[in-house]
Short mmCIF file of C-alpha atoms and ligand atoms in Angstrom, two decimals:
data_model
loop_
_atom_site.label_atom_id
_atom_site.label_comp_id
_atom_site.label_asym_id
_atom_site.label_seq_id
_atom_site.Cartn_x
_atom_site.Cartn_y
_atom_site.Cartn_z
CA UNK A 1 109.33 86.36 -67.45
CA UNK A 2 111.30 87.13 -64.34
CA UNK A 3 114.97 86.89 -64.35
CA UNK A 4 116.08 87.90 -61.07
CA UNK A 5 116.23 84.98 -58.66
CA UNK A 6 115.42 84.50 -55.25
CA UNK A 7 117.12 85.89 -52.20
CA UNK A 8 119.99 84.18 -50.99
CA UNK A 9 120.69 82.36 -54.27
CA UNK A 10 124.07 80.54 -54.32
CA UNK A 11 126.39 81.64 -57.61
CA UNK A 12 129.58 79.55 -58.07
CA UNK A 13 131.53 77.10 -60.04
CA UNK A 14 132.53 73.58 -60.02
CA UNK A 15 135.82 71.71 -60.18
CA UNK A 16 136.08 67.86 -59.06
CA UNK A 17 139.75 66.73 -57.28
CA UNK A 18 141.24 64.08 -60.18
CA UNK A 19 140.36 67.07 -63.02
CA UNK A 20 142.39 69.39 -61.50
CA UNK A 21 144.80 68.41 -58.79
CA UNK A 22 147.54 66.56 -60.57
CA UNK A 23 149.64 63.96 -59.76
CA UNK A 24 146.38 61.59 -58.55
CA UNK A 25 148.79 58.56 -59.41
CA UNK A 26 146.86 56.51 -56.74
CA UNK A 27 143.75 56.22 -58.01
CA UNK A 28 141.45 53.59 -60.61
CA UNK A 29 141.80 56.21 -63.47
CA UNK A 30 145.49 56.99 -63.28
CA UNK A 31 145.84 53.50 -63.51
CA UNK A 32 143.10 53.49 -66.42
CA UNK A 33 144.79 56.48 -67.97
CA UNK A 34 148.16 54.48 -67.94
CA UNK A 35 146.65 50.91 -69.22
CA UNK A 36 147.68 49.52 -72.72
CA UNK A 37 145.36 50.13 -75.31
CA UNK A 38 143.63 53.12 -73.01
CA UNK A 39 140.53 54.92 -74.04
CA UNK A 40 142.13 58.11 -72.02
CA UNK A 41 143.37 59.88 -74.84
CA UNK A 42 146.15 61.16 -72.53
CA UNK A 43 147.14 60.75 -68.95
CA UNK A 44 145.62 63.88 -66.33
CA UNK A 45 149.20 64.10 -65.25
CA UNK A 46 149.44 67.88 -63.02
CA UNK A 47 146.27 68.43 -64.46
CA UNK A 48 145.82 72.36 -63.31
CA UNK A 49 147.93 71.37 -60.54
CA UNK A 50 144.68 73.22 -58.51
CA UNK A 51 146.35 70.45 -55.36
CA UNK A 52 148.74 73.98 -55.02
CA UNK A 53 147.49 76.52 -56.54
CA UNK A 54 143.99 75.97 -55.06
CA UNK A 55 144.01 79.30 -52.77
CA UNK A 56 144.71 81.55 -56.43
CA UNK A 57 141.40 79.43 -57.51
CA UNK A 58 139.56 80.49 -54.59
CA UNK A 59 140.51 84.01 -55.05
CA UNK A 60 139.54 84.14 -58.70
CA UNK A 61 135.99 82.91 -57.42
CA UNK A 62 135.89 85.46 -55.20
CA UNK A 63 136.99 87.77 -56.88
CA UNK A 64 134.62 87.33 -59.74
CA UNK A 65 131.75 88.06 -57.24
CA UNK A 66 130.87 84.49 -56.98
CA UNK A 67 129.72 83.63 -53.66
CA UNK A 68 129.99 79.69 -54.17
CA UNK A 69 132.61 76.94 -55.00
CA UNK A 70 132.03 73.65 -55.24
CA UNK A 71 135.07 70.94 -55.19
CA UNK A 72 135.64 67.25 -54.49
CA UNK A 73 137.96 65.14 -52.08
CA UNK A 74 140.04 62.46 -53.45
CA UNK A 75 139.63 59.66 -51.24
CA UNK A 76 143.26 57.53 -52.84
CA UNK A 77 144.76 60.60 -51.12
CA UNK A 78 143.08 60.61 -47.72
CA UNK A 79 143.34 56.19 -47.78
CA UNK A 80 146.09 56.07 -49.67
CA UNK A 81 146.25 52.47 -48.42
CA UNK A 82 143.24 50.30 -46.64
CA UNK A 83 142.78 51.54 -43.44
CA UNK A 84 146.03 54.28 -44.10
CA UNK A 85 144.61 57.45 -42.78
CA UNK A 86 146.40 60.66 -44.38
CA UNK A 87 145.84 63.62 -42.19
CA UNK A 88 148.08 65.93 -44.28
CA UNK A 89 145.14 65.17 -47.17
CA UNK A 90 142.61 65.72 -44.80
CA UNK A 91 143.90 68.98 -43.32
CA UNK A 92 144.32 69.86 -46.70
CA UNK A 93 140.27 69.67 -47.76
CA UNK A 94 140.20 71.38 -44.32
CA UNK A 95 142.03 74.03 -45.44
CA UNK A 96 139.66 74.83 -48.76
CA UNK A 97 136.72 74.58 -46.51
CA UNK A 98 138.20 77.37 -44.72
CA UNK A 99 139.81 78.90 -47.18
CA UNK A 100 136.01 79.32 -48.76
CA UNK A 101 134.76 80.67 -45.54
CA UNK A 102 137.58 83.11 -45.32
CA UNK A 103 136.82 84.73 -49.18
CA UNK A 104 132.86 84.70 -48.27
CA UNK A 105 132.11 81.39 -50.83
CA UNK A 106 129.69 78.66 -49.66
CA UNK A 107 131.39 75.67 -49.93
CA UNK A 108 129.82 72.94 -50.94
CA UNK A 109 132.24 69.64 -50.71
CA UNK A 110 131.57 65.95 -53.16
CA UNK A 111 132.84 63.07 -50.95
CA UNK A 112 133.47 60.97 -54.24
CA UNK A 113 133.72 62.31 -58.02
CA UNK A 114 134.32 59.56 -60.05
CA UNK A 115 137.62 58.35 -58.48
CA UNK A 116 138.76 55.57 -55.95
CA UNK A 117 141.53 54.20 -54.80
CA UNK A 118 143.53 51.62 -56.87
CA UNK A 119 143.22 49.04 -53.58
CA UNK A 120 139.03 49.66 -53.84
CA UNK A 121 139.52 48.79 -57.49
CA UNK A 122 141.34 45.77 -57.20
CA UNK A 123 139.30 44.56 -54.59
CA UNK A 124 135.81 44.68 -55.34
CA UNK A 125 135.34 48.03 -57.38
CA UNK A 126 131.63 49.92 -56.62
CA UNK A 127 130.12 46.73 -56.43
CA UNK A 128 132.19 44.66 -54.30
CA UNK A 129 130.82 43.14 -51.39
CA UNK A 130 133.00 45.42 -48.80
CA UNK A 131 132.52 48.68 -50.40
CA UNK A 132 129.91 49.52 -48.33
CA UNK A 133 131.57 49.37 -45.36
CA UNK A 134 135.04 51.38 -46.68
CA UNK A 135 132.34 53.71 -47.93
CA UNK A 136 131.49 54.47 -44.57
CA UNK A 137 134.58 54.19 -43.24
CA UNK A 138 135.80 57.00 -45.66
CA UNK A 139 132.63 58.82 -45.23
CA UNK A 140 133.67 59.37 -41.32
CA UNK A 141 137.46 60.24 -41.97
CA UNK A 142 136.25 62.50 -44.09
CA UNK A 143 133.98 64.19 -42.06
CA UNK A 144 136.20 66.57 -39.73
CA UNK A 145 137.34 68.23 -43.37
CA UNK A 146 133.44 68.82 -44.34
CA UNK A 147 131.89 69.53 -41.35
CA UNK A 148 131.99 73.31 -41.95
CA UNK A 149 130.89 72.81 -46.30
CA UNK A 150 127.63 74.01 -46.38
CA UNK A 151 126.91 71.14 -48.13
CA UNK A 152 128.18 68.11 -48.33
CA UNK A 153 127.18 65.17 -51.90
CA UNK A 154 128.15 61.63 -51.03
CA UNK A 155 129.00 60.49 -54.97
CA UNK A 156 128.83 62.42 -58.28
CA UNK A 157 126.50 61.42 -60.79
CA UNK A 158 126.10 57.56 -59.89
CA UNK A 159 123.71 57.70 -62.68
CA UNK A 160 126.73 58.57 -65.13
CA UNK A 161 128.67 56.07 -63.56
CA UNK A 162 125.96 52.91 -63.97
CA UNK A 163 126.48 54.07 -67.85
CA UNK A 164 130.05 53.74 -68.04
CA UNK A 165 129.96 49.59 -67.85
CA UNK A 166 127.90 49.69 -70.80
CA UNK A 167 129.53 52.21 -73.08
CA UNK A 168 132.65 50.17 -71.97
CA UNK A 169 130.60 47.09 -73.44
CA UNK A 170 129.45 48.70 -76.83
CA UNK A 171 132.89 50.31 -77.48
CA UNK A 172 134.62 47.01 -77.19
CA UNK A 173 131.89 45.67 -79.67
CA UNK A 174 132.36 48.42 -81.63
CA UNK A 175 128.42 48.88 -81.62
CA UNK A 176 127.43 52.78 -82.59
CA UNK A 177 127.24 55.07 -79.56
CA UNK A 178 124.33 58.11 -80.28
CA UNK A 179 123.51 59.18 -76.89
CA UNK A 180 123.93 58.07 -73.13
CA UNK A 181 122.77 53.98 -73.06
CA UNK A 182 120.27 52.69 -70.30
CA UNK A 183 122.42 52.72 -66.76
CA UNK A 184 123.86 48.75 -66.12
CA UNK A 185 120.86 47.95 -63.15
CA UNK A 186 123.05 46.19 -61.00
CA UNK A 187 125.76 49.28 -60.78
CA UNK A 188 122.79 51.86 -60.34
CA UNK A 189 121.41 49.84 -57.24
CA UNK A 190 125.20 49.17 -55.64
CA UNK A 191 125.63 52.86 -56.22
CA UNK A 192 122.40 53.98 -54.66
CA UNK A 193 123.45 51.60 -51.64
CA UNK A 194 126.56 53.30 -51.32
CA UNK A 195 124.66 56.60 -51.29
CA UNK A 196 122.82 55.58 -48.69
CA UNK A 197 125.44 53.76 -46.62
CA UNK A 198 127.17 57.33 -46.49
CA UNK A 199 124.65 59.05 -45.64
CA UNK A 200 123.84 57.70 -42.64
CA UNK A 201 127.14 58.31 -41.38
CA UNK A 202 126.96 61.88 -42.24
CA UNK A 203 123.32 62.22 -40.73
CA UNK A 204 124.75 60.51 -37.49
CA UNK A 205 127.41 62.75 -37.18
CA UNK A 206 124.87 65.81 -37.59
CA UNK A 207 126.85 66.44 -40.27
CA UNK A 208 126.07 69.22 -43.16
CA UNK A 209 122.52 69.16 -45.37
CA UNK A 210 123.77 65.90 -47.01
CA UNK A 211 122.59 64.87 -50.89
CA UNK A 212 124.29 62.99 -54.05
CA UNK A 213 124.66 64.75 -57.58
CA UNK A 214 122.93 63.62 -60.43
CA UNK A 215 123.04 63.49 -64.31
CA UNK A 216 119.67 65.70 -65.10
CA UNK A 217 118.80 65.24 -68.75
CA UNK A 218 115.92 66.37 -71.17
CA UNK A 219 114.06 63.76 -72.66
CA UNK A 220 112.69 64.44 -76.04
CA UNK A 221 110.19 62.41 -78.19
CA UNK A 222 111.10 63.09 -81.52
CA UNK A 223 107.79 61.10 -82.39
CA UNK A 224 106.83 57.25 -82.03
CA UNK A 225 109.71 57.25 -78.91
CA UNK A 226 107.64 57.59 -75.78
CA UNK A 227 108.45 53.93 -75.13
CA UNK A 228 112.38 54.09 -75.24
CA UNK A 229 112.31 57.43 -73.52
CA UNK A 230 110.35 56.34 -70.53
CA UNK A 231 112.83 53.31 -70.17
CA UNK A 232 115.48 55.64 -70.25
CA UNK A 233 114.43 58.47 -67.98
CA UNK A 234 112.72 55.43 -65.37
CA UNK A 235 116.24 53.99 -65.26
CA UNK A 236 118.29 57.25 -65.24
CA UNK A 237 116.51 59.55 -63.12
CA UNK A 238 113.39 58.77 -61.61
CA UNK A 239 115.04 55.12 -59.78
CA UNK A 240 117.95 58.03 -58.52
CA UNK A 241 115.57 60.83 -57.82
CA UNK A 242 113.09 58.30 -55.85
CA UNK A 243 116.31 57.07 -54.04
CA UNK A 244 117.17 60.87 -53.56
CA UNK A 245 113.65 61.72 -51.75
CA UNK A 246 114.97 61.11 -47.93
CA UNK A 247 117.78 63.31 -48.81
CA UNK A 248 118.29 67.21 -47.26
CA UNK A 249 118.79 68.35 -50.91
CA UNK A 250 119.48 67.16 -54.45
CA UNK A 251 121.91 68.64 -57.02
CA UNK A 252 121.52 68.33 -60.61
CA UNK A 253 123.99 68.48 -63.21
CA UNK A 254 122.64 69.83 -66.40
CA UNK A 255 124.21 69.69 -69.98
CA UNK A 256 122.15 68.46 -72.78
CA UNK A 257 119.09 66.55 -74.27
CA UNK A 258 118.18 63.15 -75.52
CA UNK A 259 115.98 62.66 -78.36
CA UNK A 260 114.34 59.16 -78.99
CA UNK A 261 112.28 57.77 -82.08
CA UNK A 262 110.70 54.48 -82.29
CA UNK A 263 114.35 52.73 -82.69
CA UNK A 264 115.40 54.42 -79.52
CA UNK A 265 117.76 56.87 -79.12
CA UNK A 266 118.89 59.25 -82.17
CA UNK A 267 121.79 61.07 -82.52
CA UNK A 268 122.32 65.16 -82.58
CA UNK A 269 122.58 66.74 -85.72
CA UNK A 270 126.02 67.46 -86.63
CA UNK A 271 125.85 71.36 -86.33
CA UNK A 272 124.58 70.73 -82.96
CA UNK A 273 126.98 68.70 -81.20
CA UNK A 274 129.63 70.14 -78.87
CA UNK A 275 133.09 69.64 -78.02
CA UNK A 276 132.43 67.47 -75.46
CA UNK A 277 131.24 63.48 -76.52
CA UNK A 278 129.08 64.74 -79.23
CA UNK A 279 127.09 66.29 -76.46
CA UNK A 280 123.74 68.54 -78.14
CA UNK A 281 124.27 72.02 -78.02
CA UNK A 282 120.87 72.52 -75.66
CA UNK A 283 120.48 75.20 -72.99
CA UNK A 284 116.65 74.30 -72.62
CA UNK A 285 117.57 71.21 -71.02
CA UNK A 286 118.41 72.88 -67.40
CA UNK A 287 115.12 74.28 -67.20
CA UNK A 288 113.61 70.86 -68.66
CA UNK A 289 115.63 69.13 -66.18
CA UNK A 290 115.11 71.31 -63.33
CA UNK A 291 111.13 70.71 -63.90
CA UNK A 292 111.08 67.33 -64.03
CA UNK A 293 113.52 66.51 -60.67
CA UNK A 294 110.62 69.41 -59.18
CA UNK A 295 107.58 67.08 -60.10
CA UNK A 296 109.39 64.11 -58.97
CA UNK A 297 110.37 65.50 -55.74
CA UNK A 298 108.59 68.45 -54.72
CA UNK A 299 109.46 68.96 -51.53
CA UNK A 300 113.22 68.17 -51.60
CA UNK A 301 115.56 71.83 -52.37
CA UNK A 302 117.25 71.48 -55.50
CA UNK A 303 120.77 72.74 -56.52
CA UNK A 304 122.31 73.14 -60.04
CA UNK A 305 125.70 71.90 -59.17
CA UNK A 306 126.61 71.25 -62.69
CA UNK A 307 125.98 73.29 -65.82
CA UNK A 308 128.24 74.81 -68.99
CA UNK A 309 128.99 74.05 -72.37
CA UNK A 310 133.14 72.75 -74.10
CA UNK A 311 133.41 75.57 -76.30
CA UNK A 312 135.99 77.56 -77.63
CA UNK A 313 134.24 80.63 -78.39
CA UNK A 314 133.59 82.29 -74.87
CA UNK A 315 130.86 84.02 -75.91
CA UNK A 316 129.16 81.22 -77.16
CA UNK A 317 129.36 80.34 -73.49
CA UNK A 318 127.76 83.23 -72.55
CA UNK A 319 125.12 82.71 -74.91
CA UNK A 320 124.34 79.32 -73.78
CA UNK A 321 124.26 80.06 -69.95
CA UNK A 322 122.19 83.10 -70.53
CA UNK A 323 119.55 80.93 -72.20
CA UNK A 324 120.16 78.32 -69.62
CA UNK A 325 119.25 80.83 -66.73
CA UNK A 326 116.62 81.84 -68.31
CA UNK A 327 115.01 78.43 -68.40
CA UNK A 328 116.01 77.95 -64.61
CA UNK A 329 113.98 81.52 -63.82
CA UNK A 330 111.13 80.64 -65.24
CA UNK A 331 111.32 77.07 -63.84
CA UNK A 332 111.84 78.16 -59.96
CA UNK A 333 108.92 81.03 -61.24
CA UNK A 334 106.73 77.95 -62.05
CA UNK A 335 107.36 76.59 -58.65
CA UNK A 336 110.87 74.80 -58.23
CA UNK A 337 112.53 74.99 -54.88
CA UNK A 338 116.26 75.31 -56.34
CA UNK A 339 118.68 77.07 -54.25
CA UNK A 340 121.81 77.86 -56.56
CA UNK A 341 123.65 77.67 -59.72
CA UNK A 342 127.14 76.40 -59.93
CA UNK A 343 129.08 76.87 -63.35
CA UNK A 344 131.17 74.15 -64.61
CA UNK A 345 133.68 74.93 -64.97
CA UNK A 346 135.94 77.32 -63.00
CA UNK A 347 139.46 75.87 -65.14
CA UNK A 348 140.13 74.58 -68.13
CA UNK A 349 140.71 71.06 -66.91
CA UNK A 350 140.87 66.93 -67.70
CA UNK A 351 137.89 65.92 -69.09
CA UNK A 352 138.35 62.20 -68.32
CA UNK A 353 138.60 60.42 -71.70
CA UNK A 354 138.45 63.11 -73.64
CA UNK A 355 141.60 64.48 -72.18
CA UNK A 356 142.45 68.44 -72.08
CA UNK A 357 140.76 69.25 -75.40
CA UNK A 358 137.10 70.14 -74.51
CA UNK A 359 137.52 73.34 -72.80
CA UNK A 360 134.73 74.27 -70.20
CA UNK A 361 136.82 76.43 -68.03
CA UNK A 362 135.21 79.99 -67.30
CA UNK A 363 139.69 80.92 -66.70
CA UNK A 364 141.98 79.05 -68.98
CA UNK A 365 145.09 77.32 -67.84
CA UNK A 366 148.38 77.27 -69.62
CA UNK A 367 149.50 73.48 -69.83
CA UNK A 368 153.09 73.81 -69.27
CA UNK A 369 153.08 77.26 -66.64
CA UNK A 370 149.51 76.46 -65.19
CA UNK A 371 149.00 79.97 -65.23
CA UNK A 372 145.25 80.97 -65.13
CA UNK A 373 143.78 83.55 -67.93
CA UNK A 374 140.59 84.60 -66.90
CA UNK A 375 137.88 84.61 -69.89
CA UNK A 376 134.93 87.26 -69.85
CA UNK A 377 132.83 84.57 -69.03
CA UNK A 378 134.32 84.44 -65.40
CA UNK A 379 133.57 88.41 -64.85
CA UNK A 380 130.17 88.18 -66.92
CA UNK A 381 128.85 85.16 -64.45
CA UNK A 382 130.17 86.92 -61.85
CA UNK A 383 128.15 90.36 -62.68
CA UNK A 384 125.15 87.74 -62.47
CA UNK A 385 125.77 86.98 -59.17
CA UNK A 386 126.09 90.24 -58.05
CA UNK A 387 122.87 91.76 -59.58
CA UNK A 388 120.99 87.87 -58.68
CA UNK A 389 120.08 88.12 -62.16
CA UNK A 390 120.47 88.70 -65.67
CA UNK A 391 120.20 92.16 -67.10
C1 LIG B 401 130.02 65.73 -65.64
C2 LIG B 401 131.09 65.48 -64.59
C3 LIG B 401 132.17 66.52 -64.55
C4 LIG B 401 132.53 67.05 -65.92
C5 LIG B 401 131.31 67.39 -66.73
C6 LIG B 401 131.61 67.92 -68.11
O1 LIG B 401 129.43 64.52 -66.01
O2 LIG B 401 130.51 65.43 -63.31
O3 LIG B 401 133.25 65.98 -63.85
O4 LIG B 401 133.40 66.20 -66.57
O5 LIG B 401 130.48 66.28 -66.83
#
């Protein structure tokens, strides 16, 4: 099996704005963070405080031999208010675009991660009857900072974020929660609307190859599930990768598995699960993942723009992304057209809910000096890079 990968392959790593900025006091989940009876475990307060210190991340990419970084905007910052253009916040983005051009990285720039502003949230949320238009409307005062990304993602992991409504649901029911739930329909098609909507800004303003992110999952029948599984997978990925097929590229974000029996999902052994929402321990998925987005969509390029493991033992991270790559070679050797592989993560950083504690970071950040501590990891991925392949 082949583990060199094809010319020109992108090598990088991922961070997203409202992980690692700090001080994103604007936005739904500050105020989500801050709420009585929160399911944040702690507030992202200066997070990695990556809003300054963003040019030392840059250089650690680049200095790793990485020749990619992937990052988000933070649109409470740029429309801080409805219809409140920020240009400092935009020149800012501007800045890391060129700041990635200047150290030879790709960039490749996420319109929306997650976040929105508190006014979007108050009035309407994803699904409020305006959003598509402010979606657009951001989506073009955005686009002078992205023009020059080398790609440009409209929205993170919509898929993820038509679960949330319903984990939200069975938490407050206090129902058992084994695995990712079937995506709330209504949220996966205002989602997929917004997608759109944004793209055809960014295709009218010959902007950048233009794609979304997506949750990519393996789906295993543990025996008697092949019902439940294909109810899953229909909702979670093939409705998002049909919706994806117009699209320049698609990027796939790759952690872990799901198994299903006749009952529906079932939960990861114990021994398996990682520091991250129980997540399985499961490097086979990104090749799993990778083949399945390929038979859906053949002729659309693929990107890994998401792929790592919350671990505290480094080389345990090494482990798993060596396995992981290995999967992905022989996947693009059985025909997948996927362009690049983008760690997360490049810090240490807030991992929503779960707060600070699951640690993905290829550097580690100090929480009170921010200081960054590269791990091995960071100089083993980059030796990857530089040879296009593992030894
Ligand atoms: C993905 C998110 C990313 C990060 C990883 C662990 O779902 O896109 O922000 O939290 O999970």
């Amino acid at each position: 099996m082949t583990t060199q990968f094809p010319d020109g392959f992108l090598w990088g790593t991922a961070t997203a704005a409202h992980q690692v900025e700090g001080g994103n006091v604007n936005n739904d989940h500050w105020e989500m963070e801050h709420a009585p009876h929160s399911p944040f475990v702690e507030s992202s307060g200066d997070a990695c405080d990556s809003w300054n210190r963003w040019e030392e991340d840059l250089d650690l990419v680049a200095g790793a031999g990485l020749n990619t970084y992937r990052f988000s905007l933070e649109w409470s910052r740029i429309e801080p208010e409805e219809g409140e253009v920020s240009r400092a916040a935009l020149d800012h983005y501007r800045r890391i675009v060129d700041g990635c051009r200047d150290r030879g990285l790709t960039p490749i720039a996420t319109l929306v991660h997650f976040t929105m502003p508190r006014w979007l949230m108050h009035d309407g949320g994803w699904t409020g009857p305006k959003t598509g238009d402010r979606i657009a409307r951001f989506t073009e005062l955005a686009l002078p900072a992205v023009k020059d990304a080398a790609y440009v993602a409209t929205i993170n992991e919509p898929n993820l974020m038509a679960v949330q409504p319903v984990i939200g649901g069975m938490a407050r029911r206090g129902e058992e929660i084994k695995g990712l739930p079937v995506p709330d329909q209504a949220v996966s098609e205002a989602l997929i609307g917004l997608h759109h909507r944004s793209t055809e800004v960014l295709r009218g303003a010959g902007s950048p190859p233009t794609g979304m992110t997506l949750v990519g999952i393996e789906y295993i029948d543990e025996g008697g599930g092949a019902e439940p599984l294909q109810a899953a997978r229909t909702a979670m990925m093939d409705q998002f990768l049909t919706a994806a097929a117009g699209d320049d590229w698609v990027g796939l974000q790759i952690y872990t598995a799901q198994r299903f029996g006749p009952d529906g999902l079932i939960a990861p052994p114990a021994d398996r699960q990682t520091l991250a929402h129980g997540m399985e321990r499961r490097p086979e998925a990104l090749g799993a993942a990778i083949n399945h987005a390929a038979s859906v969509l053949p002729d659309t390029p693929l990107l890994v723009t998401e792929n790592g493991i919350a671990t505290a033992d480094d080389a345990d991270r090494i482990a798993f992304t060596t396995d992981a790559l290995r999967g992905l070679a022989a996947a693009i050797e059985a025909g997948a057209d996927v362009r690049g592989y983008v760690h997360w993560s490049l810090l240490d950083n807030f991992e929503w809910m779960l707060g600070f504690a699951p640690t993905f970071g290829l550097v580690a950040v100090d929480r009170e000096t921010f200081v960054r501590t590269p791990k091995p990891s960071l100089a083993w991925l980059g030796e990857v890079a530089k040879r296009n392949g593992l030894a």
